[in-house]
mmCIF file of C-alpha atoms in Angstrom:
data_model
loop_
_atom_site.group_PDB
_atom_site.id
_atom_site.type_symbol
_atom_site.label_atom_id
_atom_site.label_comp_id
_atom_site.label_asym_id
_atom_site.label_seq_id
_atom_site.Cartn_x
_atom_site.Cartn_y
_atom_site.Cartn_z
ATOM 1 C CA MET G 1 -21.509 71.348 -18.793
ATOM 2 C CA LYS G 2 -21.228 73.543 -16.073
ATOM 3 C CA THR G 3 -23.982 76.434 -16.033
ATOM 4 C CA ARG G 4 -24.591 79.276 -13.697
ATOM 5 C CA ASP G 5 -26.872 77.255 -11.902
ATOM 6 C CA CYS G 6 -24.196 74.641 -10.973
ATOM 7 C CA GLU G 7 -22.410 77.515 -9.273
ATOM 8 C CA GLU G 8 -25.421 78.154 -6.775
ATOM 9 C CA ILE G 9 -26.153 74.537 -6.349
ATOM 10 C CA ARG G 10 -22.460 73.480 -5.606
ATOM 11 C CA LEU G 11 -22.420 76.250 -3.135
ATOM 12 C CA ALA G 12 -25.517 74.397 -1.803
ATOM 13 C CA LEU G 13 -23.842 71.348 -2.118
ATOM 14 C CA ILE G 14 -20.796 72.150 -0.167
ATOM 15 C CA GLU G 15 -22.943 73.646 2.587
ATOM 16 C CA ARG G 16 -24.434 70.315 3.042
ATOM 17 C CA ILE G 17 -21.519 68.310 2.624
ATOM 18 C CA GLU G 18 -19.746 70.407 5.346
ATOM 19 C CA HIS G 19 -22.486 69.789 7.773
ATOM 20 C CA ALA G 20 -22.719 66.170 6.955
ATOM 21 C CA GLN G 21 -25.986 66.424 5.579
ATOM 22 C CA PRO G 22 -27.465 64.247 2.694
ATOM 23 C CA VAL G 23 -27.157 65.874 -0.656
ATOM 24 C CA ALA G 24 -30.434 65.267 -1.575
ATOM 25 C CA GLY G 25 -33.245 66.936 0.260
ATOM 26 C CA ASP G 26 -33.734 70.363 -1.407
ATOM 27 C CA PRO G 27 -36.194 70.277 -4.259
ATOM 28 C CA ASN G 28 -34.050 72.736 -6.247
ATOM 29 C CA VAL G 29 -30.777 70.837 -5.776
ATOM 30 C CA ASP G 30 -32.669 67.453 -6.369
ATOM 31 C CA ARG G 31 -34.103 68.508 -9.682
ATOM 32 C CA HIS G 32 -30.689 70.105 -10.625
ATOM 33 C CA MET G 33 -28.771 66.852 -9.709
ATOM 34 C CA ARG G 34 -31.041 64.788 -11.694
ATOM 35 C CA SER G 35 -30.047 66.317 -14.798
ATOM 36 C CA CYS G 36 -26.512 67.446 -14.218
ATOM 37 C CA ALA G 37 -23.947 64.776 -14.190
ATOM 38 C CA ALA G 38 -21.154 67.015 -13.575
ATOM 39 C CA CYS G 39 -22.689 68.148 -10.273
ATOM 40 C CA ARG G 40 -23.430 64.694 -9.089
ATOM 41 C CA THR G 41 -19.615 63.902 -9.846
ATOM 42 C CA PHE G 42 -18.922 67.129 -8.144
ATOM 43 C CA ALA G 43 -21.000 66.190 -5.008
ATOM 44 C CA LYS G 44 -19.259 62.625 -4.899
ATOM 45 C CA GLU G 45 -15.558 64.206 -5.323
ATOM 46 C CA VAL G 46 -15.972 66.741 -3.026
ATOM 47 C CA ALA G 47 -17.106 64.717 -0.321
ATOM 48 C CA VAL G 48 -14.270 62.903 -0.597
ATOM 49 C CA LEU G 49 -12.032 65.589 -0.576
ATOM 50 C CA VAL G 50 -13.766 66.999 2.484
ATOM 51 C CA ALA G 51 -12.942 63.791 4.355
ATOM 52 C CA ASP G 52 -9.269 63.868 3.039
ATOM 53 C CA LEU G 53 -8.789 67.624 4.330
ATOM 54 C CA ALA G 54 -10.150 66.641 7.807
ATOM 55 C CA GLU G 55 -7.513 63.800 7.726
ATOM 56 C CA LEU G 56 -4.834 66.224 6.507
ATOM 57 C CA ARG G 57 -5.854 68.546 9.470
ATOM 58 C CA GLU G 58 -5.382 65.997 12.131
ATOM 59 C CA LEU G 59 -1.911 64.798 10.648
ATOM 60 C CA SER G 60 -0.664 68.458 10.190
ATOM 61 C CA ARG G 61 -1.837 69.302 13.960
ATOM 62 C CA LEU G 62 1.638 70.645 15.488
ATOM 63 C CA LYS G 63 2.765 68.856 18.597
ATOM 64 C CA VAL G 64 2.292 71.319 21.490
ATOM 65 C CA LEU G 65 5.980 71.509 23.002
ATOM 66 C CA PRO G 66 5.895 71.803 26.977
ATOM 67 C CA ASP G 67 5.371 75.602 27.545
ATOM 68 C CA GLU G 68 8.146 76.091 25.319
ATOM 69 C CA ASN G 69 7.295 79.795 24.850
ATOM 70 C CA ARG G 70 6.610 80.728 28.294
ATOM 71 C CA ALA G 71 9.177 83.138 29.772
ATOM 72 C CA GLY G 72 8.590 81.426 33.124
ATOM 73 C CA PHE G 73 9.473 77.868 31.988
ATOM 74 C CA ARG G 74 12.509 79.554 30.207
ATOM 75 C CA ARG G 75 13.568 81.123 33.527
ATOM 76 C CA VAL G 76 13.005 77.920 35.399
ATOM 77 C CA ALA G 77 14.995 75.825 32.711
ATOM 78 C CA HIS G 78 17.661 78.285 32.719
ATOM 79 C CA ARG G 79 18.082 77.897 36.694
ATOM 80 C CA LEU G 80 17.507 74.032 36.334
ATOM 81 C CA ARG G 81 20.448 73.992 34.029
ATOM 82 C CA TRP G 82 22.581 75.922 36.183
ATOM 83 C CA ALA G 83 21.510 73.642 39.375
ATOM 84 C CA ILE G 84 22.410 70.527 37.368
ATOM 85 C CA GLY G 85 25.691 72.065 36.088
ATOM 86 C CA MET G 86 26.718 72.943 39.699
ATOM 87 C CA ALA G 87 25.556 69.732 41.138
ATOM 88 C CA ALA G 88 27.671 68.085 38.580
ATOM 89 C CA VAL G 89 30.926 69.776 39.391
ATOM 90 C CA LEU G 90 30.172 69.222 42.958
ATOM 91 C CA ALA G 91 29.772 65.794 42.356
ATOM 92 C CA MET G 92 33.095 65.727 40.241
ATOM 93 C CA SER G 93 35.108 67.493 43.005
ATOM 94 C CA PHE G 94 33.820 65.363 45.615
ATOM 95 C CA GLY G 95 34.635 62.330 43.536
ATOM 96 C CA LEU G 96 38.154 63.336 42.968
ATOM 97 C CA TRP G 97 38.628 64.144 46.487
ATOM 98 C CA GLN G 98 37.484 60.449 47.383
ATOM 99 C CA VAL G 99 39.862 59.019 44.925
ATOM 100 C CA ASN G 100 42.473 60.890 46.261
ATOM 101 C CA ARG G 101 41.464 60.240 49.644
ATOM 102 C CA SER G 102 41.474 56.226 48.805
ATOM 103 C CA VAL G 103 44.874 56.642 47.580
ATOM 104 C CA ASP G 104 46.056 58.325 50.400
ATOM 105 C CA GLU G 105 44.397 55.566 52.749
ATOM 106 C CA VAL G 106 47.244 53.089 51.466
ATOM 107 C CA ILE G 107 48.766 54.891 54.405
ATOM 108 C CA VAL G 108 52.575 55.875 54.179
ATOM 109 C CA ASP G 109 52.660 57.272 57.864
ATOM 110 C CA ALA G 110 50.624 54.606 59.520
ATOM 111 C CA GLY G 111 51.426 51.583 57.734
ATOM 112 C CA PRO G 112 50.201 49.458 54.647
ATOM 113 C CA ASP G 113 47.755 47.850 56.238
ATOM 114 C CA VAL G 114 45.956 50.572 57.788
ATOM 115 C CA ILE G 115 43.304 52.522 56.888
ATOM 116 C CA ALA G 116 43.814 56.109 57.879
ATOM 117 C CA THR G 117 45.225 59.486 56.202
ATOM 118 C CA PRO G 118 47.967 61.678 56.746
ATOM 119 C CA MET G 119 45.377 64.071 58.009
ATOM 120 C CA GLU G 120 44.581 61.808 60.780
ATOM 121 C CA ARG G 121 45.266 63.195 64.131
ATOM 122 C CA PRO G 122 46.519 61.228 67.192
ATOM 123 C CA GLY G 123 43.648 59.570 68.935
ATOM 124 C CA THR G 124 41.730 59.255 65.635
ATOM 125 C CA VAL G 125 39.698 55.494 65.691
ATOM 126 C CA VAL G 126 40.920 53.914 62.539
ATOM 127 C CA ARG G 127 40.418 50.322 61.061
ATOM 128 C CA LEU G 128 43.087 47.739 59.361
ATOM 129 C CA ARG G 129 42.348 46.462 55.818
ATOM 130 C CA GLY G 130 40.112 43.675 55.563
ATOM 131 C CA GLU G 131 38.491 44.506 58.922
ATOM 132 C CA SER G 132 35.206 46.181 59.137
ATOM 133 C CA LYS G 133 35.164 47.628 62.448
ATOM 134 C CA GLU G 134 37.304 50.582 63.512
ATOM 135 C CA LYS G 135 38.959 49.194 66.878
ATOM 136 C CA TYR G 136 42.147 50.909 66.481
ATOM 137 C CA PHE G 137 43.286 54.322 67.142
ATOM 138 C CA LEU G 138 46.780 56.307 66.409
ATOM 139 C CA VAL G 139 48.935 57.446 68.890
ATOM 140 C CA GLU G 140 51.707 59.663 67.501
ATOM 141 C CA LYS G 141 55.075 60.388 69.175
ATOM 142 C CA GLU G 142 57.930 62.110 68.048
ATOM 143 C CA SER G 143 61.628 61.925 68.912
ATOM 144 C CA LYS G 144 62.876 65.296 69.883
ATOM 145 C CA ARG G 145 66.621 63.847 69.251
ATOM 146 C CA SER G 146 66.296 62.390 66.071
ATOM 147 C CA GLY G 147 63.472 64.482 64.448
ATOM 148 C CA VAL G 148 61.961 61.297 63.434
ATOM 149 C CA ARG G 149 58.006 60.937 64.055
ATOM 150 C CA VAL G 150 56.746 57.510 65.312
ATOM 151 C CA ILE G 151 53.430 56.613 64.721
ATOM 152 C CA TRP G 152 51.821 54.027 66.942
ATOM 153 C CA LEU G 153 48.747 52.068 66.255
ATOM 154 C CA HIS G 154 47.148 50.912 69.584
ATOM 155 C CA ARG G 155 44.117 48.340 69.870
ATOM 156 C CA GLN G 156 41.476 48.670 72.313
ATOM 157 C CA PHE G 157 42.370 46.085 74.945
ATOM 158 C CA THR G 158 40.908 42.868 74.367
ATOM 159 C CA GLY G 159 42.038 40.767 77.397
ATOM 160 C CA VAL G 160 44.741 38.936 74.945
ATOM 161 C CA ALA G 161 48.099 40.220 75.180
ATOM 162 C CA ASP G 162 49.921 41.291 71.932
ATOM 163 C CA LYS G 163 53.654 40.125 71.478
ATOM 164 C CA ASP G 164 54.529 43.624 70.358
ATOM 165 C CA ASP G 165 52.672 44.746 73.768
ATOM 166 C CA GLU G 166 54.952 47.348 75.103
ATOM 167 C CA ALA G 167 53.240 47.830 78.610
ATOM 168 C CA GLY G 168 51.300 44.451 78.705
ATOM 169 C CA PRO G 169 48.027 43.562 78.901
ATOM 170 C CA GLY G 170 45.790 45.790 81.171
ATOM 171 C CA HIS G 171 48.061 48.919 80.830
ATOM 172 C CA GLY G 172 45.964 51.712 80.040
ATOM 173 C CA GLY G 173 43.610 49.559 78.130
ATOM 174 C CA VAL G 174 45.351 49.340 74.821
ATOM 175 C CA ASP G 175 47.644 47.136 72.903
ATOM 176 C CA VAL G 176 50.578 48.073 70.526
ATOM 177 C CA LEU G 177 49.707 46.670 67.264
ATOM 178 C CA LYS G 178 52.310 48.410 65.277
ATOM 179 C CA LYS G 179 55.048 50.990 65.152
ATOM 180 C CA THR G 180 56.031 52.993 62.165
ATOM 181 C CA ARG G 181 58.634 55.320 61.856
ATOM 182 C CA VAL G 182 58.068 58.383 59.461
ATOM 183 C CA SER G 183 60.773 60.397 58.368
ATOM 184 C CA MET Y 1 15.047 86.208 17.346
ATOM 185 C CA SER Y 2 15.688 86.255 21.215
ATOM 186 C CA GLY Y 3 15.646 87.862 24.587
ATOM 187 C CA GLN Y 4 12.947 90.383 24.893
ATOM 188 C CA ASN Y 5 11.171 89.702 21.594
ATOM 189 C CA ASP Y 6 10.605 85.908 22.700
ATOM 190 C CA ASP Y 7 8.372 87.050 25.623
ATOM 191 C CA PRO Y 8 4.810 86.623 24.360
ATOM 192 C CA THR Y 9 3.454 88.749 27.042
ATOM 193 C CA ARG Y 10 5.363 91.587 26.048
ATOM 194 C CA TRP Y 11 3.301 91.674 22.813
ATOM 195 C CA GLY Y 12 0.035 91.059 24.458
ATOM 196 C CA VAL Y 13 -0.105 87.603 23.259
ATOM 197 C CA SER Y 14 -0.802 84.594 25.475
ATOM 198 C CA ALA Y 15 1.417 81.303 25.017
ATOM 199 C CA ASP Y 16 -1.815 79.577 23.827
ATOM 200 C CA GLN Y 17 -2.682 82.382 21.593
ATOM 201 C CA ARG Y 18 0.762 82.102 20.094
ATOM 202 C CA GLN Y 19 0.624 78.225 19.864
ATOM 203 C CA ARG Y 20 -2.790 78.767 17.951
ATOM 204 C CA LEU Y 21 -0.880 81.343 15.447
ATOM 205 C CA VAL Y 22 1.883 79.173 15.038
ATOM 206 C CA GLN Y 23 -0.567 76.475 13.906
ATOM 207 C CA LEU Y 24 -2.312 78.908 11.567
ATOM 208 C CA ALA Y 25 1.000 79.707 9.963
ATOM 209 C CA TYR Y 26 2.206 76.220 9.776
ATOM 210 C CA ARG Y 27 -0.731 75.204 7.425
ATOM 211 C CA PHE Y 28 0.655 77.939 4.990
ATOM 212 C CA VAL Y 29 4.310 77.123 5.181
ATOM 213 C CA TRP Y 30 4.205 73.583 6.263
ATOM 214 C CA ASN Y 31 7.207 73.858 8.233
ATOM 215 C CA ARG Y 32 7.422 74.585 12.049
ATOM 216 C CA GLU Y 33 10.546 76.884 11.742
ATOM 217 C CA ASP Y 34 8.980 79.120 8.982
ATOM 218 C CA ALA Y 35 5.845 79.043 10.953
ATOM 219 C CA GLU Y 36 7.461 80.318 14.282
ATOM 220 C CA ASP Y 37 9.406 83.120 12.335
ATOM 221 C CA ALA Y 38 6.140 84.354 10.442
ATOM 222 C CA THR Y 39 4.137 84.382 13.810
ATOM 223 C CA GLN Y 40 6.858 85.971 15.374
ATOM 224 C CA ASP Y 41 7.164 88.877 12.915
ATOM 225 C CA ALA Y 42 3.442 89.146 12.797
ATOM 226 C CA ILE Y 43 3.114 89.625 16.426
ATOM 227 C CA ILE Y 44 5.802 92.258 16.463
ATOM 228 C CA ALA Y 45 4.078 93.902 13.258
ATOM 229 C CA ALA Y 46 0.768 93.664 15.133
ATOM 230 C CA HIS Y 47 2.121 95.724 18.186
ATOM 231 C CA GLU Y 48 3.936 98.304 16.100
ATOM 232 C CA LYS Y 49 0.675 99.036 14.252
ATOM 233 C CA ARG Y 50 -1.555 98.467 17.300
ATOM 234 C CA GLU Y 51 -2.507 102.308 17.190
ATOM 235 C CA GLU Y 52 -4.128 101.655 13.835
ATOM 236 C CA LEU Y 53 -6.612 99.310 15.313
ATOM 237 C CA ARG Y 54 -9.669 101.317 16.231
ATOM 238 C CA ASP Y 55 -11.907 98.444 17.438
ATOM 239 C CA GLU Y 56 -9.978 96.297 20.284
ATOM 240 C CA SER Y 57 -12.580 93.469 19.671
ATOM 241 C CA LYS Y 58 -11.220 93.112 16.324
ATOM 242 C CA TRP Y 59 -7.842 92.530 17.719
ATOM 243 C CA TRP Y 60 -7.510 88.658 17.418
ATOM 244 C CA PRO Y 61 -8.950 88.383 13.540
ATOM 245 C CA TRP Y 62 -6.837 91.183 13.064
ATOM 246 C CA VAL Y 63 -3.472 89.696 14.200
ATOM 247 C CA ARG Y 64 -4.540 86.298 12.410
ATOM 248 C CA ARG Y 65 -4.464 88.299 9.123
ATOM 249 C CA ILE Y 66 -1.381 89.653 9.721
ATOM 250 C CA VAL Y 67 0.137 85.966 10.188
ATOM 251 C CA VAL Y 68 -1.901 84.756 7.295
ATOM 252 C CA ARG Y 69 -0.367 87.475 5.058
ATOM 253 C CA ARG Y 70 3.103 87.002 6.530
ATOM 254 C CA SER Y 71 3.000 83.224 6.010
ATOM 255 C CA LEU Y 72 2.116 83.437 2.640
ATOM 256 C CA LEU Y 73 5.008 86.121 2.071
ATOM 257 C CA VAL Y 74 7.304 83.265 3.889
ATOM 258 C CA ARG Y 75 5.935 80.703 1.731
ATOM 259 C CA ARG Y 76 6.661 82.608 -1.559
ATOM 260 C CA GLN Y 77 10.392 83.402 -0.321
ATOM 261 C CA ALA Y 78 10.796 79.793 0.478
ATOM 262 C CA ALA Y 79 9.529 78.728 -3.032
ATOM 263 C CA ARG Y 80 12.042 80.853 -4.455
ATOM 264 C CA ARG Y 81 14.816 79.792 -2.380
ATOM 265 C CA ARG Y 82 13.849 76.244 -3.429
ATOM 266 C CA GLU Y 83 13.924 77.212 -6.998
ATOM 267 C CA SER Y 84 17.465 79.056 -6.838
ATOM 268 C CA ASP Y 85 18.461 75.958 -5.182
ATOM 269 C CA SER Y 86 17.145 73.533 -7.427
ATOM 270 C CA ALA Y 87 20.341 72.427 -8.841
ATOM 271 C CA LYS Y 88 21.249 70.947 -5.482
ATOM 272 C CA PRO Y 89 19.686 67.591 -4.505
ATOM 273 C CA TRP Y 90 16.021 68.141 -3.753
ATOM 274 C CA PHE Y 91 15.775 65.841 -0.619
ATOM 275 C CA VAL Y 92 18.110 68.547 0.987
ATOM 276 C CA TYR Y 93 15.582 71.471 0.752
ATOM 277 C CA GLN Y 94 12.513 69.678 0.836
ATOM 278 C CA ARG Y 95 10.254 70.576 3.449
ATOM 279 C CA VAL Y 96 8.220 67.637 5.176
ATOM 280 C CA ALA Y 97 5.262 68.923 6.929
ATOM 281 C CA ASP Y 98 4.848 65.676 9.172
ATOM 282 C CA ASP Y 99 6.326 62.288 8.372
ATOM 283 C CA ALA Y 100 2.837 60.856 8.605
ATOM 284 C CA ILE Y 101 1.526 62.905 5.747
ATOM 285 C CA GLU Y 102 4.567 62.048 3.689
ATOM 286 C CA ARG Y 103 3.744 58.532 4.372
ATOM 287 C CA ASN Y 104 0.460 58.899 2.908
ATOM 288 C CA GLU Y 105 1.116 59.757 -0.652
ATOM 289 C CA ARG Y 106 -2.629 60.980 -1.522
ATOM 290 C CA LEU Y 107 -2.597 63.418 1.430
ATOM 291 C CA ALA Y 108 0.897 64.535 0.417
ATOM 292 C CA GLY Y 109 -0.372 65.236 -3.195
ATOM 293 C CA MET Y 110 -3.231 67.182 -1.650
ATOM 294 C CA ARG Y 111 -1.028 69.368 0.316
ATOM 295 C CA ARG Y 112 1.062 70.229 -2.420
ATOM 296 C CA ALA Y 113 -2.213 70.790 -4.428
ATOM 297 C CA ILE Y 114 -3.376 73.425 -1.912
ATOM 298 C CA ASP Y 115 -0.069 75.076 -2.003
ATOM 299 C CA ALA Y 116 -0.352 75.277 -5.852
ATOM 300 C CA LEU Y 117 -3.789 77.175 -5.455
ATOM 301 C CA PRO Y 118 -4.249 80.928 -6.210
ATOM 302 C CA ASP Y 119 -4.050 82.685 -2.980
ATOM 303 C CA ARG Y 120 -7.417 83.477 -2.152
ATOM 304 C CA GLN Y 121 -8.482 80.218 -2.780
ATOM 305 C CA ARG Y 122 -5.875 78.690 -0.519
ATOM 306 C CA MET Y 123 -6.441 80.959 2.078
ATOM 307 C CA ALA Y 124 -10.264 80.182 1.855
ATOM 308 C CA VAL Y 125 -9.848 76.338 1.602
ATOM 309 C CA THR Y 126 -6.868 76.415 4.317
ATOM 310 C CA LEU Y 127 -8.754 78.413 6.785
ATOM 311 C CA ARG Y 128 -12.289 76.601 6.211
ATOM 312 C CA TYR Y 129 -10.831 73.191 6.232
ATOM 313 C CA LEU Y 130 -7.602 72.876 8.031
ATOM 314 C CA GLU Y 131 -8.335 75.602 10.429
ATOM 315 C CA GLN Y 132 -11.846 74.852 10.681
ATOM 316 C CA MET Y 133 -12.632 78.668 10.852
ATOM 317 C CA SER Y 134 -16.418 79.892 10.124
ATOM 318 C CA TYR Y 135 -17.232 81.787 7.169
ATOM 319 C CA PRO Y 136 -17.679 84.847 9.009
ATOM 320 C CA GLU Y 137 -14.309 84.453 10.664
ATOM 321 C CA ILE Y 138 -12.677 83.851 7.296
ATOM 322 C CA ALA Y 139 -14.475 87.071 5.689
ATOM 323 C CA GLU Y 140 -13.110 88.975 8.305
ATOM 324 C CA ILE Y 141 -9.516 87.804 7.789
ATOM 325 C CA MET Y 142 -9.602 87.923 4.260
ATOM 326 C CA GLU Y 143 -11.759 91.166 4.189
ATOM 327 C CA LEU Y 144 -14.405 89.921 1.723
ATOM 328 C CA SER Y 145 -17.828 89.151 2.036
ATOM 329 C CA GLU Y 146 -18.837 86.040 3.389
ATOM 330 C CA THR Y 147 -20.456 84.971 -0.104
ATOM 331 C CA THR Y 148 -17.231 85.805 -1.815
ATOM 332 C CA VAL Y 149 -15.591 83.564 0.534
ATOM 333 C CA ARG Y 150 -17.837 80.873 -0.163
ATOM 334 C CA VAL Y 151 -17.397 81.210 -3.851
ATOM 335 C CA HIS Y 152 -13.457 81.158 -3.316
ATOM 336 C CA VAL Y 153 -13.962 77.974 -0.998
ATOM 337 C CA CYS Y 154 -16.121 76.206 -4.037
ATOM 338 C CA HIS Y 155 -13.564 77.242 -6.626
ATOM 339 C CA GLY Y 156 -10.834 76.152 -4.395
ATOM 340 C CA LEU Y 157 -12.361 72.538 -4.166
ATOM 341 C CA GLU Y 158 -12.971 72.481 -7.828
ATOM 342 C CA SER Y 159 -9.299 73.163 -8.449
ATOM 343 C CA LEU Y 160 -8.299 70.807 -5.758
ATOM 344 C CA ARG Y 161 -10.651 68.145 -7.549
ATOM 345 C CA SER Y 162 -8.907 68.394 -10.843
ATOM 346 C CA ALA Y 163 -5.654 68.665 -9.486
ATOM 347 C CA MET Y 164 -6.140 65.221 -7.416
ATOM 348 C CA ARG Y 165 -7.956 63.783 -10.335
ATOM 349 C CA GLU Y 166 -4.870 64.414 -12.875
ATOM 350 C CA THR Y 167 -2.573 63.292 -9.833
ATOM 351 C CA GLU Y 168 -4.491 59.867 -9.890
ATOM 352 C CA ALA Y 169 -4.677 59.798 -13.646
ATOM 353 C CA VAL Y 170 -1.092 60.295 -14.503
ATOM 354 C CA GLY Y 171 0.082 58.905 -11.364
ATOM 355 C CA LYS Y 172 2.265 61.930 -10.726
ATOM 356 C CA GLU Y 173 1.550 64.587 -7.991
ATOM 357 C CA PRO Y 174 1.089 68.145 -8.723
ATOM 358 C CA GLY Y 175 3.743 70.583 -8.171
ATOM 359 C CA SER Y 176 5.863 67.326 -7.271
ATOM 360 C CA ARG Y 177 10.033 68.371 -7.178
#
């Protein structure tokens, strides 16, 4: 049965258990413990409880979120979100422009095999599909009489005459490769 | 809360101090969201009542005291909310402190046994063993003498011991829903 002595002894026991000291050692405590089974049980169970509480303490430790509460961090995060958003918009715009451009490259103005867009001006160096090097350039002529624009694609002179060559090898250093009439 | 109220420096509490206060509150409410709310309310209350604090050196224990009181209040409100929602499926409203704790049945039972302690015992045990505060620190927060705090700790451990013993005997956790 718990007595007034038990209260004092238990406070002393808790102190010892908390400081990981052996329960025995103090003559008063030792004397009481020998005669009080309740306090002996108390000492054993409290030692287990304190160990469990230490485990609970570790498990209930909150994970620190990365500077989540700092105003500076929030400002940076806010700007970062904006920057990522703007970059995404720009990337999408560029992508769409590229898609449109590649569609335009199936050129109507310069013929189906020519990689060039309607925006290309005369003199622009272009290439043919399936060829890696840009060795042709556009020449644009306009018939004032019919109002029909004619785009000529010239190739840099290689010394071999093309059958479509108007001026013949050596003329101006170019071959006429293709003529396309554009209305 | 948002905007200016989120700025910890505005209320004289650093991010690190705020984190410690949230951890303290969490040990009473066992829910991060409630702990954040309790802490925020306590920081604002502390700021508003700052004039009442004569000794600036007592500021930190004073703020912690407000956080503990606020947390107990939040906990009681949460308990009432749970009672009023008792007809609904329990698992929806169960506040889980940590998966790891839930996995460990004994510790989960202990957590619920701590929750069931009378306020003073609960404060004393929580601050001593979960927050690892010294007896003088606890005495300051609870506004009691050190000896009284020791007695509350002792009684708290005795109550916990009986609760855990019952749990093991019956095979049922105390305060289980």
